[in-house]
Coordinates of C-alpha atoms and ligand atoms in Angstrom, one line a residue:
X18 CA 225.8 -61.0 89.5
X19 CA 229.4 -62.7 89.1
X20 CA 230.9 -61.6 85.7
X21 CA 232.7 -64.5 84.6
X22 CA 234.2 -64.5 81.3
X23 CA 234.8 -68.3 80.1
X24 CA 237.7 -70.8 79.1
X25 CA 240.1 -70.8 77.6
X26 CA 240.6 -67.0 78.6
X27 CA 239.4 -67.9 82.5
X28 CA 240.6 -70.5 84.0
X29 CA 239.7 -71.1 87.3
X30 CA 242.7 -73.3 88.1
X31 CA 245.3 -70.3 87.8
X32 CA 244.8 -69.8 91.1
X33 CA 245.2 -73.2 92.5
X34 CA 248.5 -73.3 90.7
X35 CA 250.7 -72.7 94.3
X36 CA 250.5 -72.5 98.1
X37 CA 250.6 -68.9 98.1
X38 CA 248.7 -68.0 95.8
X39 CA 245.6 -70.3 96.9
X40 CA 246.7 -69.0 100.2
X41 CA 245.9 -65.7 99.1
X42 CA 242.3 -66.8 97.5
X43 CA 240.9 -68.6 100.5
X44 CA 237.9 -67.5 101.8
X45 CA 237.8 -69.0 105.0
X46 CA 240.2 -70.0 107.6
X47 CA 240.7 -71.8 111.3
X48 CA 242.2 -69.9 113.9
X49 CA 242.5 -71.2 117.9
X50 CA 240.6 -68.0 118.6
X51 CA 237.5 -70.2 116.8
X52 CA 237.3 -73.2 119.3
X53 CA 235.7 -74.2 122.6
X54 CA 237.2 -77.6 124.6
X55 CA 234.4 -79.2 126.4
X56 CA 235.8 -80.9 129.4
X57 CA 234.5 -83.8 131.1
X58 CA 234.6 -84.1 135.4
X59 CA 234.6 -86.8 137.4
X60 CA 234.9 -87.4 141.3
X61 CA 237.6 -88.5 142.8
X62 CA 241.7 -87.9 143.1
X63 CA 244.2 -87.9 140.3
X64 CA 241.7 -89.6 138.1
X65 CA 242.5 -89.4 134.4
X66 CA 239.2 -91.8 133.3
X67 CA 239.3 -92.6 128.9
X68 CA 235.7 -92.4 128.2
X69 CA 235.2 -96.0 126.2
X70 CA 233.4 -94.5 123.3
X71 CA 235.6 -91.7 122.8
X72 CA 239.1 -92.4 122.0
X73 CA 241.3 -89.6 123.4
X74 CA 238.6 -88.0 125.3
X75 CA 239.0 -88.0 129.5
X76 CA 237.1 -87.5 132.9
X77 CA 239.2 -85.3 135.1
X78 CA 239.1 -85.4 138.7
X79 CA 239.4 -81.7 139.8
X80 CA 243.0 -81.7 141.0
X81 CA 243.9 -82.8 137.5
X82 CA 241.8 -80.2 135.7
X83 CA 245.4 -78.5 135.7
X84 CA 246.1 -80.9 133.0
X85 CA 243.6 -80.0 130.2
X86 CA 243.1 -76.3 131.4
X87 CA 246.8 -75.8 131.2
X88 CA 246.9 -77.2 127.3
X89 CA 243.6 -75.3 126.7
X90 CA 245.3 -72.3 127.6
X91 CA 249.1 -73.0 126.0
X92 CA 247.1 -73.4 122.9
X93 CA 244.9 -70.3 123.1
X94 CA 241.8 -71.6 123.5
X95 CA 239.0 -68.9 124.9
X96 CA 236.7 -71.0 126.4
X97 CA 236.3 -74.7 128.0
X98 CA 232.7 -75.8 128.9
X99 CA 232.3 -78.1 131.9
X100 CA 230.2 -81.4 132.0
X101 CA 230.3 -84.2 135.0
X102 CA 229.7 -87.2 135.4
X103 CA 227.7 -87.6 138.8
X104 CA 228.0 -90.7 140.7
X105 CA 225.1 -92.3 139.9
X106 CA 224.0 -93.2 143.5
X107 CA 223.2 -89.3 143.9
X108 CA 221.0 -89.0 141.1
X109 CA 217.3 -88.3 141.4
X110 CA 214.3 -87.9 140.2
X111 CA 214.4 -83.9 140.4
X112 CA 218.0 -84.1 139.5
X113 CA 218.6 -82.4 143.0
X114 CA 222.4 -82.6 143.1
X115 CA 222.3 -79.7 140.4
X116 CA 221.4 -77.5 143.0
X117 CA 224.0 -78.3 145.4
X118 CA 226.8 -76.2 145.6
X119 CA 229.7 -78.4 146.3
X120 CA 228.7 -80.4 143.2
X121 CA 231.6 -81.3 140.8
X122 CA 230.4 -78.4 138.4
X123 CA 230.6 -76.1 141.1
X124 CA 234.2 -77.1 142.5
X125 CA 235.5 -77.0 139.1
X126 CA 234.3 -73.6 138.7
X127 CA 236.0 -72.3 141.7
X128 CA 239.2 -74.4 141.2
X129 CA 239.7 -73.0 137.6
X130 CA 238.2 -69.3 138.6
X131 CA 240.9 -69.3 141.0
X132 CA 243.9 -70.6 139.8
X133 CA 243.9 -69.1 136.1
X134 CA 241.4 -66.1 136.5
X135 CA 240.2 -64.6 133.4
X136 CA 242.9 -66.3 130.8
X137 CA 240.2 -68.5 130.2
X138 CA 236.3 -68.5 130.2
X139 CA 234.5 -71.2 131.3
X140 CA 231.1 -72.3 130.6
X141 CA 228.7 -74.8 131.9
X142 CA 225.4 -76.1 130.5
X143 CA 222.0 -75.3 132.2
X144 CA 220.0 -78.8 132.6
X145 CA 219.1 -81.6 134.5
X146 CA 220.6 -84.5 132.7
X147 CA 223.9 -85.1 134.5
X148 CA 221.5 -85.6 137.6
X149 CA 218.3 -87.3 136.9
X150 CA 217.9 -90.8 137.4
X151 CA 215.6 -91.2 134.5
X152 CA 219.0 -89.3 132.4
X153 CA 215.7 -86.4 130.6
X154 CA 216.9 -82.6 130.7
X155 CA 213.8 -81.8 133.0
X156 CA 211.5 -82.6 135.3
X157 CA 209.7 -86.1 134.5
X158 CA 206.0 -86.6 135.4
X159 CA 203.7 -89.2 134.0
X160 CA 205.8 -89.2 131.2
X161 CA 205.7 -86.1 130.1
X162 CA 208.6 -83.8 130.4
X163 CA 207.1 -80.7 132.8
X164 CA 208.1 -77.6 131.0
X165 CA 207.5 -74.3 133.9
X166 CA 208.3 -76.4 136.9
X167 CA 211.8 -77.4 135.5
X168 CA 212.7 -73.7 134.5
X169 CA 212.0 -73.0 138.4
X170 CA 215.3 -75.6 138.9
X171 CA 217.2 -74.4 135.8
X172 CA 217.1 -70.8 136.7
X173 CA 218.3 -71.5 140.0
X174 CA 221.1 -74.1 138.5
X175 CA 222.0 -70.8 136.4
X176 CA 222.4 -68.6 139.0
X177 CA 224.0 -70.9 141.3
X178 CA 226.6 -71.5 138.6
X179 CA 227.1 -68.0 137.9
X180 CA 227.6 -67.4 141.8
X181 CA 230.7 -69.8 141.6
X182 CA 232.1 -67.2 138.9
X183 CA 230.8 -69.6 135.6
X184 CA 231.3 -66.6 132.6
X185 CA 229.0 -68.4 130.4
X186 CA 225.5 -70.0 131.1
X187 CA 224.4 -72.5 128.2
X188 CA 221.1 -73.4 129.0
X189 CA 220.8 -76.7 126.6
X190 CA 217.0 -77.9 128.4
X191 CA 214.9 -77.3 125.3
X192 CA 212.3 -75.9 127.8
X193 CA 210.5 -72.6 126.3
X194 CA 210.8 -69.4 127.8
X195 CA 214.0 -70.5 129.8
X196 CA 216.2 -68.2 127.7
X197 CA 213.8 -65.3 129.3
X198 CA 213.4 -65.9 132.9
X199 CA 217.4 -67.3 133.5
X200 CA 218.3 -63.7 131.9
X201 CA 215.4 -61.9 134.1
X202 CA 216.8 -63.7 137.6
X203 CA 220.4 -63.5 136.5
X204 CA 219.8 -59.5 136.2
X205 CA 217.9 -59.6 139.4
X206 CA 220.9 -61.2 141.5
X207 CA 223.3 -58.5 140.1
X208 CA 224.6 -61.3 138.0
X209 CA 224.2 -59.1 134.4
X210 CA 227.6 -59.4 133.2
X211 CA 227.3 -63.1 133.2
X212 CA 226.8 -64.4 129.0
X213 CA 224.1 -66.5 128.3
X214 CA 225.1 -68.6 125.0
X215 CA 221.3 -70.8 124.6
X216 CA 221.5 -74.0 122.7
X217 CA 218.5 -72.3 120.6
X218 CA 218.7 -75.3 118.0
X219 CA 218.9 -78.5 119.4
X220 CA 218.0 -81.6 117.6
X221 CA 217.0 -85.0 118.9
X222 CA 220.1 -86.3 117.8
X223 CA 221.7 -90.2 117.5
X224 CA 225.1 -88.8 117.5
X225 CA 224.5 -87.4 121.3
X226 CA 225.6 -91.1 122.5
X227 CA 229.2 -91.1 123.4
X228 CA 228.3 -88.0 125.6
X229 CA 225.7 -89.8 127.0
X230 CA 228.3 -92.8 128.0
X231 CA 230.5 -90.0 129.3
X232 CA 228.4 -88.3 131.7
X233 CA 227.0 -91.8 132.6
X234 CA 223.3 -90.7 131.6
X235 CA 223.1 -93.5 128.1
X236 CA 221.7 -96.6 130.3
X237 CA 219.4 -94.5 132.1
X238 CA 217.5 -92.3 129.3
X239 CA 214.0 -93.4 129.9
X240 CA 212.6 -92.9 126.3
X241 CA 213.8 -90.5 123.9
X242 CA 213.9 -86.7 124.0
X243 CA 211.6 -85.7 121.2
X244 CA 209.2 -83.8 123.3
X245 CA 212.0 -80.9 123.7
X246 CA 214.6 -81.1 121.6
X247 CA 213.5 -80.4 117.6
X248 CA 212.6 -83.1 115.0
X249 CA 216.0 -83.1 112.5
X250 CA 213.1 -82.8 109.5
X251 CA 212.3 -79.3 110.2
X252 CA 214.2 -76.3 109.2
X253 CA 212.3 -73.0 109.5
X254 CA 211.7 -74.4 113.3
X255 CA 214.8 -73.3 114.0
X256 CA 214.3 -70.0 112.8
X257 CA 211.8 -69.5 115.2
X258 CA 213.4 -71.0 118.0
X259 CA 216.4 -68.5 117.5
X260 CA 214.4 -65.7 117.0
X261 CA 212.7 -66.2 120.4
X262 CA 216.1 -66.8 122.0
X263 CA 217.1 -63.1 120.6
X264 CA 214.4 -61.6 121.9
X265 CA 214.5 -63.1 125.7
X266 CA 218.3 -62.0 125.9
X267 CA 220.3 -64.6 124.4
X268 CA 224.4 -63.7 123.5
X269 CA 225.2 -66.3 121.0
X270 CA 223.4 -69.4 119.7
X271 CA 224.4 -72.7 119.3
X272 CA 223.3 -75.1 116.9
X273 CA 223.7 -79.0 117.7
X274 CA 224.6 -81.5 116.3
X275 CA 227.0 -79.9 113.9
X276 CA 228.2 -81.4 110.5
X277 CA 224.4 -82.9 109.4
X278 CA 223.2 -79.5 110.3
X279 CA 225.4 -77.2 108.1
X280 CA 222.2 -75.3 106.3
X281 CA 220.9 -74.4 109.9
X282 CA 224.2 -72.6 110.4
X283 CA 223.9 -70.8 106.9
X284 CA 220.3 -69.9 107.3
X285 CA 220.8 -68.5 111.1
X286 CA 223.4 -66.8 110.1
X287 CA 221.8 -65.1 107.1
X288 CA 218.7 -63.8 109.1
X289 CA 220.0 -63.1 112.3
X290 CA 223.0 -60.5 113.0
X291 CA 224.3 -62.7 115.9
X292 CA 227.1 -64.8 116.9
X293 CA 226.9 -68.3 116.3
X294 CA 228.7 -71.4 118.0
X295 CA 228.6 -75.0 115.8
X296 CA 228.5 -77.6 118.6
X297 CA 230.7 -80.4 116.9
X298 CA 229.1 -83.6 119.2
X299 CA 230.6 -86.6 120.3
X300 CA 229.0 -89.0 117.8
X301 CA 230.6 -86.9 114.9
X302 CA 233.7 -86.6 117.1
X303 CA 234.2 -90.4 117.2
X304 CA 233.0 -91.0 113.6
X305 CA 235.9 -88.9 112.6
X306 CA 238.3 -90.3 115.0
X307 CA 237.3 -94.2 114.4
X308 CA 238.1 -93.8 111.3
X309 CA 241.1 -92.4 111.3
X310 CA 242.5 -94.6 114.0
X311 CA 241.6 -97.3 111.2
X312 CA 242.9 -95.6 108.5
X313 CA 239.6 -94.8 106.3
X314 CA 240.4 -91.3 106.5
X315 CA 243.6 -89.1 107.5
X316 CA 244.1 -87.0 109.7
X317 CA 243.5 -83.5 108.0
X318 CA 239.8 -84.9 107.7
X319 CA 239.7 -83.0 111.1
X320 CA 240.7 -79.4 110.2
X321 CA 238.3 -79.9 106.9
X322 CA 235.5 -80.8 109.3
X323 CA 236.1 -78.2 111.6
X324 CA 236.3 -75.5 108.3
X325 CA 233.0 -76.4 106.6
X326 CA 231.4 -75.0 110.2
X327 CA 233.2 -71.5 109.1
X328 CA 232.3 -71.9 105.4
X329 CA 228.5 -72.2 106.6
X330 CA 228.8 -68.8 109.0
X331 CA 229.4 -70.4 112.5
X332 CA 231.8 -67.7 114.5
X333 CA 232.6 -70.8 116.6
X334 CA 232.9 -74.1 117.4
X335 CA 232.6 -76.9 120.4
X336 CA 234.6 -79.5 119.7
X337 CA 236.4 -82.3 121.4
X338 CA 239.0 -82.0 118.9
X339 CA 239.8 -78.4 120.3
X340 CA 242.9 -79.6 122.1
X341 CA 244.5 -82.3 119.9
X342 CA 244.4 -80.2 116.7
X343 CA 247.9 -77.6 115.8
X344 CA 246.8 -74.1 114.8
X345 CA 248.7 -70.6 114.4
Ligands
PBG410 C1 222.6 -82.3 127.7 C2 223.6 -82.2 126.6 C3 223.8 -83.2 125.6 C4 224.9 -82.7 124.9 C5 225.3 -81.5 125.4 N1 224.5 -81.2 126.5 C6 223.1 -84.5 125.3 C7 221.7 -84.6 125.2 O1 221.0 -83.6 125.0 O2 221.2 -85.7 125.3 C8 225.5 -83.5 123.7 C9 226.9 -83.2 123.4 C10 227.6 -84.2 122.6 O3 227.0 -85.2 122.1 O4 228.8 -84.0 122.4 N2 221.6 -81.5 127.8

Protein backbone atom coordinates (compact mmCIF):
# COMPACT_ATOMS: atom_id res chain seq x y z
CA UNK A 1 0.00 0.00 0.00
CA UNK A 2 1.29 3.60 -1.07
CA UNK A 3 0.33 6.08 1.73
CA UNK A 4 -0.39 9.11 -0.05
CA UNK A 5 -1.73 11.98 1.78
CA UNK A 6 -3.55 14.39 -0.74
CA UNK A 7 -3.40 18.08 -2.18
CA UNK A 8 -2.90 20.76 -1.27
CA UNK A 9 -0.47 19.23 1.48
CA UNK A 10 1.09 16.61 -1.38
CA UNK A 11 1.87 17.79 -4.30
CA UNK A 12 3.32 15.64 -6.63
CA UNK A 13 4.87 18.33 -8.71
CA UNK A 14 7.45 19.42 -5.81
CA UNK A 15 9.67 17.19 -7.18
CA UNK A 16 9.50 18.01 -10.77
CA UNK A 17 10.34 21.51 -9.74
CA UNK A 18 14.33 21.21 -11.02
CA UNK A 19 16.89 19.05 -12.84
CA UNK A 20 18.37 17.81 -9.81
CA UNK A 21 15.97 17.14 -7.92
CA UNK A 22 13.93 15.03 -10.61
CA UNK A 23 17.36 13.74 -11.20
CA UNK A 24 17.29 12.48 -7.81
CA UNK A 25 13.55 10.89 -8.12
CA UNK A 26 14.03 8.92 -11.39
CA UNK A 27 13.46 5.49 -11.24
CA UNK A 28 15.01 4.36 -14.26
CA UNK A 29 17.87 5.30 -16.32
CA UNK A 30 20.06 4.43 -19.70
CA UNK A 31 23.50 3.55 -19.47
CA UNK A 32 25.97 2.23 -22.57
CA UNK A 33 26.43 -0.75 -20.29
CA UNK A 34 22.41 -1.48 -21.43
CA UNK A 35 22.90 -1.78 -25.36
CA UNK A 36 23.75 -4.32 -27.94
CA UNK A 37 24.81 -2.95 -31.84
CA UNK A 38 23.61 -5.41 -34.31
CA UNK A 39 25.94 -5.24 -37.27
CA UNK A 40 25.20 -6.05 -40.70
CA UNK A 41 28.01 -8.02 -43.17
CA UNK A 42 28.42 -8.08 -46.56
CA UNK A 43 31.03 -9.58 -49.08
CA UNK A 44 33.33 -7.83 -50.58
CA UNK A 45 36.35 -5.05 -50.00
CA UNK A 46 35.95 -1.62 -48.41
CA UNK A 47 32.19 -1.90 -48.84
CA UNK A 48 30.28 0.54 -46.66
CA UNK A 49 26.60 -0.56 -48.33
CA UNK A 50 23.34 2.07 -46.74
CA UNK A 51 20.72 -0.50 -46.35
CA UNK A 52 17.58 1.45 -48.42
CA UNK A 53 15.09 0.98 -45.72
CA UNK A 54 17.25 1.91 -42.97
CA UNK A 55 18.58 5.37 -42.97
CA UNK A 56 21.99 5.32 -41.12
CA UNK A 57 22.20 1.64 -40.97
CA UNK A 58 25.24 -0.20 -43.15
CA UNK A 59 26.62 -3.53 -44.62
CA UNK A 60 30.26 -3.83 -43.74
CA UNK A 61 32.61 -5.75 -45.71
CA UNK A 62 34.95 -7.43 -43.11
CA UNK A 63 38.03 -5.29 -43.59
CA UNK A 64 35.83 -2.39 -42.63
CA UNK A 65 34.28 -4.02 -39.62
CA UNK A 66 37.10 -1.89 -37.94
CA UNK A 67 34.84 0.97 -38.48
CA UNK A 68 31.72 0.07 -36.46
CA UNK A 69 33.56 -2.25 -33.96
CA UNK A 70 35.94 0.51 -33.26
CA UNK A 71 32.83 3.11 -32.41
CA UNK A 72 31.08 0.14 -30.57
CA UNK A 73 33.92 -0.09 -28.44
CA UNK A 74 34.93 3.96 -28.01
CA UNK A 75 31.34 4.10 -26.84
CA UNK A 76 31.32 1.15 -24.41
CA UNK A 77 29.15 -0.98 -25.89
CA UNK A 78 29.36 -4.88 -24.45
CA UNK A 79 28.20 -6.61 -27.25
CA UNK A 80 27.62 -6.46 -31.26
CA UNK A 81 25.59 -9.26 -32.84
CA UNK A 82 26.50 -10.30 -36.42
CA UNK A 83 23.95 -10.76 -39.39
CA UNK A 84 25.04 -11.19 -43.29
CA UNK A 85 23.83 -10.71 -46.10
CA UNK A 86 24.75 -13.84 -48.31
CA UNK A 87 25.05 -13.51 -51.96
CA UNK A 88 22.06 -14.77 -53.11
CA UNK A 89 23.54 -17.10 -55.80
CA UNK A 90 24.70 -19.33 -52.73
CA UNK A 91 21.63 -19.75 -51.11
CA UNK A 92 19.75 -23.05 -50.91
CA UNK A 93 17.23 -24.87 -50.13
CA UNK A 94 18.91 -26.41 -46.82
CA UNK A 95 20.51 -23.09 -46.30
CA UNK A 96 23.89 -24.97 -46.61
CA UNK A 97 26.23 -22.01 -46.60
CA UNK A 98 25.42 -21.82 -42.82
CA UNK A 99 27.53 -24.64 -42.34
CA UNK A 100 30.41 -23.52 -44.12
CA UNK A 101 33.11 -22.24 -42.30
CA UNK A 102 34.60 -19.47 -44.37
CA UNK A 103 31.10 -17.98 -44.44
CA UNK A 104 30.96 -14.15 -43.81
CA UNK A 105 29.59 -14.96 -40.14
CA UNK A 106 32.49 -17.04 -39.58
CA UNK A 107 35.29 -14.51 -40.99
CA UNK A 108 33.83 -11.83 -39.08
CA UNK A 109 34.07 -13.88 -35.96
CA UNK A 110 37.75 -14.54 -36.37
CA UNK A 111 38.60 -11.00 -37.73
CA UNK A 112 36.97 -9.27 -34.60
CA UNK A 113 38.09 -12.33 -32.04
CA UNK A 114 41.45 -11.41 -33.22
CA UNK A 115 41.97 -7.97 -33.47
CA UNK A 116 39.99 -6.67 -30.23
CA UNK A 117 39.92 -9.94 -28.07
CA UNK A 118 37.63 -9.83 -25.27
CA UNK A 119 36.83 -5.78 -25.17
CA UNK A 120 33.87 -6.80 -26.89
CA UNK A 121 31.41 -9.82 -27.13
CA UNK A 122 30.09 -10.85 -30.08
CA UNK A 123 27.06 -12.73 -30.81
CA UNK A 124 25.53 -14.28 -33.74
CA UNK A 125 21.95 -15.65 -34.38
CA UNK A 126 21.33 -19.42 -34.73
CA UNK A 127 19.03 -19.90 -37.99
CA UNK A 128 18.72 -20.54 -41.48
CA UNK A 129 17.25 -17.45 -42.92
CA UNK A 130 20.37 -15.59 -44.22
CA UNK A 131 20.82 -18.86 -46.36
CA UNK A 132 17.73 -20.34 -47.62
CA UNK A 133 16.45 -19.60 -50.92
CA UNK A 134 12.92 -19.76 -49.86
CA UNK A 135 14.24 -16.77 -46.93
CA UNK A 136 12.08 -19.49 -43.72
CA UNK A 137 14.34 -19.99 -40.46
CA UNK A 138 14.33 -23.87 -41.15
CA UNK A 139 14.19 -26.54 -43.17
CA UNK A 140 11.13 -26.28 -45.88
CA UNK A 141 9.22 -29.42 -46.98
CA UNK A 142 5.80 -29.55 -48.56
CA UNK A 143 5.25 -26.40 -47.00
CA UNK A 144 5.65 -27.10 -43.80
CA UNK A 145 8.50 -25.87 -41.75
CA UNK A 146 10.35 -29.36 -40.50
CA UNK A 147 10.96 -28.81 -36.88
CA UNK A 148 13.84 -31.99 -35.65
CA UNK A 149 15.52 -32.08 -38.95
CA UNK A 150 16.45 -28.33 -38.85
CA UNK A 151 17.71 -28.54 -35.12
CA UNK A 152 20.21 -31.22 -36.60
CA UNK A 153 21.64 -27.97 -38.91
CA UNK A 154 21.13 -25.37 -36.10
CA UNK A 155 23.00 -27.26 -33.52
CA UNK A 156 25.74 -27.70 -35.82
CA UNK A 157 25.54 -23.79 -37.08
CA UNK A 158 25.90 -23.28 -33.10
CA UNK A 159 28.74 -25.07 -32.58
CA UNK A 160 30.45 -24.15 -35.63
CA UNK A 161 30.01 -20.48 -34.64
CA UNK A 162 31.16 -21.10 -31.24
CA UNK A 163 34.39 -22.96 -32.74
CA UNK A 164 35.25 -19.46 -34.49
CA UNK A 165 35.31 -17.96 -30.76
CA UNK A 166 31.33 -16.44 -31.19
CA UNK A 167 30.69 -15.60 -27.03
CA UNK A 168 27.03 -15.64 -27.54
CA UNK A 169 24.74 -18.11 -29.48
CA UNK A 170 21.19 -16.62 -30.15
CA UNK A 171 19.32 -19.26 -31.52
CA UNK A 172 16.18 -17.01 -33.09
CA UNK A 173 14.65 -20.44 -35.22
CA UNK A 174 11.41 -20.79 -33.28
CA UNK A 175 12.07 -24.54 -33.48
CA UNK A 176 11.15 -26.45 -30.01
CA UNK A 177 13.57 -28.17 -28.10
CA UNK A 178 16.48 -26.23 -29.84
CA UNK A 179 17.36 -24.33 -26.69
CA UNK A 180 18.00 -28.06 -25.26
CA UNK A 181 19.99 -29.99 -27.65
CA UNK A 182 22.34 -26.66 -28.85
CA UNK A 183 23.22 -26.51 -24.96
CA UNK A 184 23.58 -30.50 -24.72
CA UNK A 185 26.20 -30.50 -28.01
CA UNK A 186 27.76 -27.20 -27.05
CA UNK A 187 28.68 -28.97 -23.51
CA UNK A 188 29.62 -32.04 -25.43
CA UNK A 189 32.31 -30.23 -27.75
CA UNK A 190 33.89 -28.59 -24.54
CA UNK A 191 32.26 -25.54 -25.74
CA UNK A 192 30.35 -24.85 -21.99
CA UNK A 193 31.48 -21.46 -21.45
CA UNK A 194 29.95 -20.33 -24.62
CA UNK A 195 26.22 -18.11 -23.57
CA UNK A 196 23.32 -19.07 -25.08
CA UNK A 197 20.91 -15.83 -25.15
CA UNK A 198 17.42 -17.83 -26.97
CA UNK A 199 15.01 -15.50 -28.70
CA UNK A 200 12.34 -17.38 -26.36
CA UNK A 201 9.57 -14.85 -27.47
CA UNK A 202 9.44 -14.20 -30.89
CA UNK A 203 6.50 -12.82 -32.62
CA UNK A 204 5.46 -13.00 -36.26
CA UNK A 205 6.12 -9.56 -36.64
CA UNK A 206 5.41 -6.74 -39.75
CA UNK A 207 8.09 -4.59 -38.30
CA UNK A 208 10.88 -7.50 -39.18
CA UNK A 209 10.92 -5.93 -42.90
CA UNK A 210 13.88 -3.61 -43.13
CA UNK A 211 15.96 -6.51 -41.66
CA UNK A 212 14.60 -8.60 -44.06
CA UNK A 213 15.79 -6.06 -47.05
CA UNK A 214 19.08 -5.93 -45.21
CA UNK A 215 20.09 -9.45 -45.21
CA UNK A 216 18.46 -9.73 -48.63
CA UNK A 217 15.92 -12.47 -47.41
CA UNK A 218 12.30 -9.87 -47.95
CA UNK A 219 11.75 -10.91 -51.87
CA UNK A 220 12.36 -14.40 -51.19
CA UNK A 221 10.06 -15.27 -47.96
CA UNK A 222 7.85 -17.90 -49.37
CA UNK A 223 4.71 -17.28 -47.16
CA UNK A 224 4.76 -16.08 -43.74
CA UNK A 225 6.37 -17.44 -40.64
CA UNK A 226 3.39 -18.18 -38.45
CA UNK A 227 4.02 -21.77 -38.05
CA UNK A 228 7.14 -20.84 -35.63
CA UNK A 229 7.24 -17.69 -34.56
CA UNK A 230 4.14 -16.75 -31.89
CA UNK A 231 0.74 -15.11 -32.92
CA UNK A 232 1.17 -11.28 -31.45
CA UNK A 233 -2.57 -12.09 -29.75
CA UNK A 234 -1.23 -14.37 -27.14
CA UNK A 235 0.36 -13.45 -24.01
CA UNK A 236 0.69 -16.31 -21.45
CA UNK A 237 2.36 -18.22 -24.66
CA UNK A 238 5.17 -16.55 -23.96
CA UNK A 239 5.25 -17.50 -20.54
CA UNK A 240 5.55 -20.94 -21.50
CA UNK A 241 7.89 -20.49 -24.13
CA UNK A 242 10.39 -18.83 -21.58
CA UNK A 243 9.86 -21.18 -19.09
CA UNK A 244 10.93 -24.10 -21.37
CA UNK A 245 13.90 -22.04 -22.49
CA UNK A 246 14.96 -21.80 -18.58
CA UNK A 247 14.78 -25.17 -18.19
CA UNK A 248 16.78 -26.51 -21.42
CA UNK A 249 19.73 -24.02 -20.35
CA UNK A 250 19.01 -20.80 -21.68
CA UNK A 251 21.25 -17.45 -20.19
CA UNK A 252 19.12 -14.55 -21.07
CA UNK A 253 15.90 -14.16 -23.11
CA UNK A 254 14.99 -11.99 -25.61
CA UNK A 255 11.74 -10.70 -26.50
CA UNK A 256 11.14 -9.43 -30.17
CA UNK A 257 9.71 -7.06 -31.51
CA UNK A 258 10.26 -4.59 -28.77
CA UNK A 259 8.10 -1.38 -28.23
CA UNK A 260 4.38 -3.25 -29.15
CA UNK A 261 5.51 -5.85 -26.70
CA UNK A 262 6.29 -3.89 -23.58
CA UNK A 263 3.78 -6.08 -21.14
CA UNK A 264 5.74 -9.31 -22.33
CA UNK A 265 8.82 -7.65 -20.89
CA UNK A 266 6.95 -6.71 -17.53
CA UNK A 267 5.32 -10.08 -17.24
CA UNK A 268 8.73 -12.13 -18.00
CA UNK A 269 10.39 -10.26 -15.87
CA UNK A 270 7.93 -10.60 -12.93
CA UNK A 271 7.85 -14.51 -13.04
CA UNK A 272 11.10 -15.39 -14.01
CA UNK A 273 14.40 -14.31 -12.07
CA UNK A 274 16.38 -14.04 -15.34
CA UNK A 275 18.07 -11.54 -17.48
CA UNK A 276 16.14 -10.16 -20.22
CA UNK A 277 17.26 -8.43 -23.61
CA UNK A 278 14.37 -6.14 -25.53
CA UNK A 279 15.26 -6.62 -29.21
CA UNK A 280 14.34 -3.05 -30.59
CA UNK A 281 13.74 -4.33 -34.62
CA UNK A 282 14.31 -2.62 -37.61
CA UNK A 283 10.70 -1.73 -38.42
CA UNK A 284 10.51 0.32 -35.08
CA UNK A 285 14.04 1.48 -35.77
CA UNK A 286 12.95 3.18 -39.02
CA UNK A 287 9.61 4.33 -37.67
CA UNK A 288 11.46 6.30 -35.20
CA UNK A 289 14.09 7.43 -37.50
CA UNK A 290 11.53 8.47 -40.59
CA UNK A 291 10.11 10.48 -38.55
CA UNK A 292 12.50 12.36 -37.19
CA UNK A 293 14.38 12.81 -40.46
CA UNK A 294 10.91 14.60 -41.24
CA UNK A 295 10.52 16.32 -38.32
CA UNK A 296 7.26 14.62 -36.67
CA UNK A 297 9.25 13.79 -33.82
CA UNK A 298 12.75 14.92 -32.25
CA UNK A 299 15.38 13.47 -31.59
CA UNK A 300 15.10 12.58 -27.77
CA UNK A 301 12.09 10.36 -29.08
CA UNK A 302 15.01 7.87 -29.19
CA UNK A 303 16.45 7.76 -25.66
CA UNK A 304 12.52 7.77 -24.44
CA UNK A 305 12.00 4.71 -26.65
CA UNK A 306 14.97 3.03 -25.55
CA UNK A 307 13.88 3.92 -21.55
CA UNK A 308 10.34 2.53 -21.65
CA UNK A 309 12.32 -1.06 -22.38
CA UNK A 310 13.98 -0.38 -18.76
CA UNK A 311 10.78 0.91 -17.19
CA UNK A 312 9.09 -2.58 -18.35
CA UNK A 313 12.19 -4.68 -16.67
CA UNK A 314 14.39 -5.45 -19.78
CA UNK A 315 18.19 -5.60 -18.46
CA UNK A 316 18.97 -4.92 -22.11
CA UNK A 317 18.51 -3.86 -25.33
CA UNK A 318 19.34 -4.66 -29.29
CA UNK A 319 19.10 -1.80 -31.05
CA UNK A 320 20.32 -0.20 -34.26
CA UNK A 321 20.36 3.00 -32.48
CA UNK A 322 23.15 1.55 -30.14
CA UNK A 323 25.89 3.53 -31.87
CA UNK A 324 24.40 6.89 -32.94
CA UNK A 325 22.89 7.67 -29.45
CA UNK A 326 25.46 9.85 -26.63
CA UNK A 327 25.38 8.30 -23.16
CA UNK A 328 27.66 8.61 -19.92
C1 LIG B 1 15.98 -14.11 -38.32
C2 LIG B 1 15.88 -12.83 -37.62
C3 LIG B 1 14.96 -11.81 -37.87
C4 LIG B 1 15.33 -10.75 -37.05
C5 LIG B 1 16.45 -11.15 -36.31
N1 LIG B 1 16.77 -12.44 -36.66
C6 LIG B 1 13.86 -11.71 -38.86
C7 LIG B 1 12.84 -12.75 -38.96
O1 LIG B 1 12.64 -13.57 -38.07
O2 LIG B 1 12.20 -12.79 -40.01
C8 LIG B 1 14.63 -9.43 -37.04
C9 LIG B 1 15.42 -8.28 -36.56
C10 LIG B 1 14.90 -6.96 -36.96
O3 LIG B 1 13.84 -6.80 -37.58
O4 LIG B 1 15.59 -5.99 -36.61
N2 LIG B 1 15.74 -15.26 -37.68
Amino acid sequence: MIITGKYPSLRLRRTRQHDWSRRLVQENNLSSSDLILPIFLTEGKNKKIPVQSMPGVYRYSINNLGIIVDKAIKKKIPMVALFPYTNPKIKDLSGSESLNENNLVCRAIRYIKKRYKNNIGVMCDVALDPYTSHGHDGLLKKNTILNDETLDILTKQAVLQAKMGCDVIAPSDMMDGRIKVIRKKLDKENLKDVQIISYAVKYASSYYGPFRDAIGSRLLLKGDKKTYQMDFRNHDESLREVALDIKEGADMIIVKPGMPYLDIIRSVKDKFKIPIIAYQVSGEYSLIKNGIQKKIINEKSIIESLISFKRAGANAIITYFADKINLV
